[in-house]
mmCIF file of C-alpha atoms in Angstrom:
data_model
loop_
_atom_site.group_PDB
_atom_site.id
_atom_site.type_symbol
_atom_site.label_atom_id
_atom_site.label_comp_id
_atom_site.label_asym_id
_atom_site.label_seq_id
_atom_site.Cartn_x
_atom_site.Cartn_y
_atom_site.Cartn_z
ATOM 1 C CA MET A 1 0.000 0.000 0.000
ATOM 2 C CA GLY A 2 1.513 3.329 -1.039
ATOM 3 C CA GLN A 3 1.621 6.480 1.004
ATOM 4 C CA SER A 4 2.062 10.072 -0.031
ATOM 5 C CA PRO A 5 4.639 12.286 1.694
ATOM 6 C CA ALA A 6 1.786 13.471 3.953
ATOM 7 C CA GLY A 7 1.150 9.846 5.012
ATOM 8 C CA GLU A 8 -2.118 9.460 3.099
ATOM 9 C CA VAL A 9 -2.876 5.922 1.907
ATOM 10 C CA HIS A 10 -3.547 5.486 -1.811
ATOM 11 C CA LEU A 11 -6.436 3.023 -1.931
ATOM 12 C CA ALA A 12 -5.982 2.250 -5.628
ATOM 13 C CA GLU A 13 -2.756 0.447 -4.780
ATOM 14 C CA MET A 14 -4.535 -1.937 -2.412
ATOM 15 C CA ILE A 15 -5.869 -4.085 -5.264
ATOM 16 C CA ASP A 16 -3.175 -6.300 -6.752
ATOM 17 C CA HIS A 17 -5.277 -7.916 -9.482
ATOM 18 C CA THR A 18 -8.841 -8.786 -10.379
ATOM 19 C CA GLY A 19 -10.682 -10.464 -13.206
ATOM 20 C CA ILE A 20 -13.907 -11.704 -14.688
ATOM 21 C CA GLY A 21 -15.222 -14.884 -16.215
ATOM 22 C CA VAL A 22 -15.991 -14.929 -19.931
ATOM 23 C CA ALA A 23 -17.794 -17.484 -22.075
ATOM 24 C CA ASP A 24 -15.195 -17.498 -24.864
ATOM 25 C CA VAL A 25 -11.655 -16.356 -24.016
ATOM 26 C CA ALA A 26 -10.566 -15.973 -27.660
ATOM 27 C CA ARG A 27 -13.629 -13.865 -28.557
ATOM 28 C CA SER A 28 -13.262 -11.692 -25.471
ATOM 29 C CA ALA A 29 -9.512 -11.292 -26.071
ATOM 30 C CA VAL A 30 -10.253 -9.436 -29.319
ATOM 31 C CA PHE A 31 -12.279 -6.908 -27.291
ATOM 32 C CA TYR A 32 -9.818 -6.614 -24.391
ATOM 33 C CA ASP A 33 -6.680 -6.497 -26.587
ATOM 34 C CA ALA A 34 -8.153 -3.417 -28.289
ATOM 35 C CA ALA A 35 -9.825 -1.704 -25.333
ATOM 36 C CA LEU A 36 -7.027 -2.202 -22.807
ATOM 37 C CA GLY A 37 -4.254 -1.723 -25.353
ATOM 38 C CA VAL A 38 -5.078 1.973 -25.728
ATOM 39 C CA LEU A 39 -4.745 2.311 -21.938
ATOM 40 C CA GLY A 40 -1.249 0.820 -22.025
ATOM 41 C CA LEU A 41 -2.153 -2.703 -20.860
ATOM 42 C CA ARG A 42 -1.122 -5.790 -22.806
ATOM 43 C CA ARG A 43 -1.232 -9.563 -22.496
ATOM 44 C CA VAL A 44 1.422 -10.509 -19.954
ATOM 45 C CA MET A 45 0.320 -14.060 -19.135
ATOM 46 C CA GLU A 46 -1.807 -16.750 -20.763
ATOM 47 C CA LEU A 47 -3.116 -19.936 -19.149
ATOM 48 C CA PRO A 48 -3.392 -23.105 -21.242
ATOM 49 C CA GLU A 49 -6.449 -23.535 -23.398
ATOM 50 C CA GLY A 50 -8.757 -26.507 -23.138
ATOM 51 C CA ASP A 51 -8.671 -27.502 -19.476
ATOM 52 C CA GLY A 52 -11.505 -25.199 -18.389
ATOM 53 C CA SER A 53 -9.251 -22.646 -16.720
ATOM 54 C CA ASP A 54 -7.810 -20.988 -19.809
ATOM 55 C CA GLY A 55 -7.391 -17.266 -19.445
ATOM 56 C CA ILE A 56 -5.401 -14.154 -20.264
ATOM 57 C CA GLY A 57 -3.831 -11.739 -17.801
ATOM 58 C CA TYR A 58 -3.435 -8.091 -18.839
ATOM 59 C CA GLY A 59 -1.006 -5.644 -17.301
ATOM 60 C CA ILE A 60 2.335 -3.947 -17.806
ATOM 61 C CA ASP A 61 4.838 -6.080 -15.896
ATOM 62 C CA PHE A 62 2.420 -8.578 -14.306
ATOM 63 C CA PRO A 63 -1.296 -9.344 -14.662
ATOM 64 C CA VAL A 64 -3.643 -6.851 -13.008
ATOM 65 C CA PHE A 65 -6.814 -7.886 -14.873
ATOM 66 C CA TRP A 66 -7.770 -11.399 -15.945
ATOM 67 C CA ILE A 67 -10.341 -12.837 -18.315
ATOM 68 C CA ASP A 68 -10.894 -16.565 -17.883
ATOM 69 C CA ARG A 69 -13.295 -19.483 -18.197
ATOM 70 C CA PHE A 70 -12.765 -20.554 -14.587
ATOM 71 C CA HIS A 71 -15.050 -17.905 -13.066
ATOM 72 C CA PRO A 72 -18.762 -17.557 -13.900
ATOM 73 C CA HIS A 73 -19.488 -15.436 -16.952
ATOM 74 C CA SER A 74 -22.379 -13.163 -17.919
ATOM 75 C CA VAL A 75 -22.925 -11.955 -14.349
ATOM 76 C CA LYS A 76 -22.868 -8.295 -15.422
ATOM 77 C CA GLN A 77 -19.814 -7.108 -13.511
ATOM 78 C CA HIS A 78 -18.375 -3.591 -13.587
ATOM 79 C CA THR A 79 -14.694 -2.693 -13.803
ATOM 80 C CA ALA A 80 -13.230 0.802 -14.203
ATOM 81 C CA PHE A 81 -9.762 1.328 -15.647
ATOM 82 C CA ALA A 82 -7.760 4.499 -15.012
ATOM 83 C CA ALA A 83 -6.924 6.573 -18.069
ATOM 84 C CA ARG A 84 -4.129 9.137 -18.213
ATOM 85 C CA SER A 85 -6.142 11.683 -20.215
ATOM 86 C CA ARG A 86 -9.521 12.437 -21.738
ATOM 87 C CA ALA A 87 -8.040 11.388 -25.082
ATOM 88 C CA GLU A 88 -7.323 7.918 -23.639
ATOM 89 C CA VAL A 89 -10.933 7.635 -22.471
ATOM 90 C CA ASP A 90 -12.075 8.575 -25.991
ATOM 91 C CA ALA A 91 -9.659 6.052 -27.543
ATOM 92 C CA PHE A 92 -10.793 3.311 -25.131
ATOM 93 C CA HIS A 93 -14.429 3.840 -26.112
ATOM 94 C CA ALA A 94 -13.692 3.906 -29.844
ATOM 95 C CA ALA A 95 -11.442 0.823 -29.733
ATOM 96 C CA ALA A 96 -13.840 -1.146 -27.528
ATOM 97 C CA VAL A 97 -16.856 -0.442 -29.752
ATOM 98 C CA LYS A 98 -14.851 -1.191 -32.905
ATOM 99 C CA ALA A 99 -13.767 -4.522 -31.350
ATOM 100 C CA GLY A 100 -17.364 -5.649 -30.792
ATOM 101 C CA GLY A 101 -18.356 -3.884 -27.591
ATOM 102 C CA THR A 102 -21.677 -2.098 -27.114
ATOM 103 C CA ASP A 103 -21.776 1.570 -26.159
ATOM 104 C CA ASN A 104 -23.104 1.959 -22.614
ATOM 105 C CA GLY A 105 -22.273 5.643 -22.149
ATOM 106 C CA PRO A 106 -20.183 7.750 -24.530
ATOM 107 C CA PRO A 107 -17.107 9.654 -23.397
ATOM 108 C CA GLY A 108 -17.888 12.786 -21.444
ATOM 109 C CA LEU A 109 -17.994 14.536 -18.112
ATOM 110 C CA ARG A 110 -20.363 12.916 -15.639
ATOM 111 C CA GLY A 111 -22.554 15.137 -13.512
ATOM 112 C CA THR A 112 -22.169 15.806 -9.828
ATOM 113 C CA ALA A 113 -25.972 15.638 -9.567
ATOM 114 C CA GLN A 114 -25.673 11.937 -10.463
ATOM 115 C CA GLY A 115 -23.111 11.394 -7.699
ATOM 116 C CA TYR A 116 -19.911 11.712 -9.714
ATOM 117 C CA PRO A 117 -17.124 13.946 -8.379
ATOM 118 C CA ARG A 118 -16.166 17.106 -10.291
ATOM 119 C CA GLY A 119 -14.005 16.420 -13.325
ATOM 120 C CA TYR A 120 -15.052 12.756 -13.699
ATOM 121 C CA TYR A 121 -14.584 12.077 -17.430
ATOM 122 C CA ALA A 122 -15.568 8.545 -18.389
ATOM 123 C CA ALA A 123 -16.873 6.171 -21.040
ATOM 124 C CA PHE A 124 -18.700 2.872 -20.627
ATOM 125 C CA VAL A 125 -18.790 -0.147 -22.971
ATOM 126 C CA LEU A 126 -20.400 -3.567 -22.546
ATOM 127 C CA ASP A 127 -18.012 -6.420 -23.376
ATOM 128 C CA PRO A 128 -19.139 -9.530 -25.341
ATOM 129 C CA ASP A 129 -20.543 -11.056 -22.108
ATOM 130 C CA GLY A 130 -22.438 -7.925 -21.055
ATOM 131 C CA ASN A 131 -19.947 -6.727 -18.427
ATOM 132 C CA ASN A 132 -19.770 -2.961 -18.040
ATOM 133 C CA MET A 133 -16.212 -1.781 -18.695
ATOM 134 C CA GLU A 134 -15.290 1.820 -17.963
ATOM 135 C CA ALA A 135 -12.325 4.072 -18.620
ATOM 136 C CA VAL A 136 -12.118 7.107 -16.340
ATOM 137 C CA TYR A 137 -9.924 10.176 -16.161
ATOM 138 C CA ARG A 138 -10.189 12.182 -12.950
ATOM 139 C CA GLY A 139 -8.041 15.070 -14.056
ATOM 140 C CA GLY A 140 -10.769 17.665 -14.450
#
């Protein structure tokens, strides 16, 4: 867990990795290769195909997000990925839709009246199993 010079804990660093179940790893990989690639994530580990646990881990140096057949699929999960700019959020949305995702909220600022903090710029796309994937930039 990281701390700032003031001793504040950065909660985002508390999660080491997470993942979701998908019905078809190869089909979902097309979506995730495109959508996560624009955010700087790539395939860093692959589990063997055919034994029921096949999967792909995405990250930079180690897997931080997994898609696999081991966990239940089509349970409508939500995962938000941090973007480094509004342009990355836009690119995530475009790449995800082009790779077979379904628009679930175009890129844009989200309103404080709906409970979002000021400057919350995000886009939402449903993956091939109906999971809600989000890219968010909190830079204002």
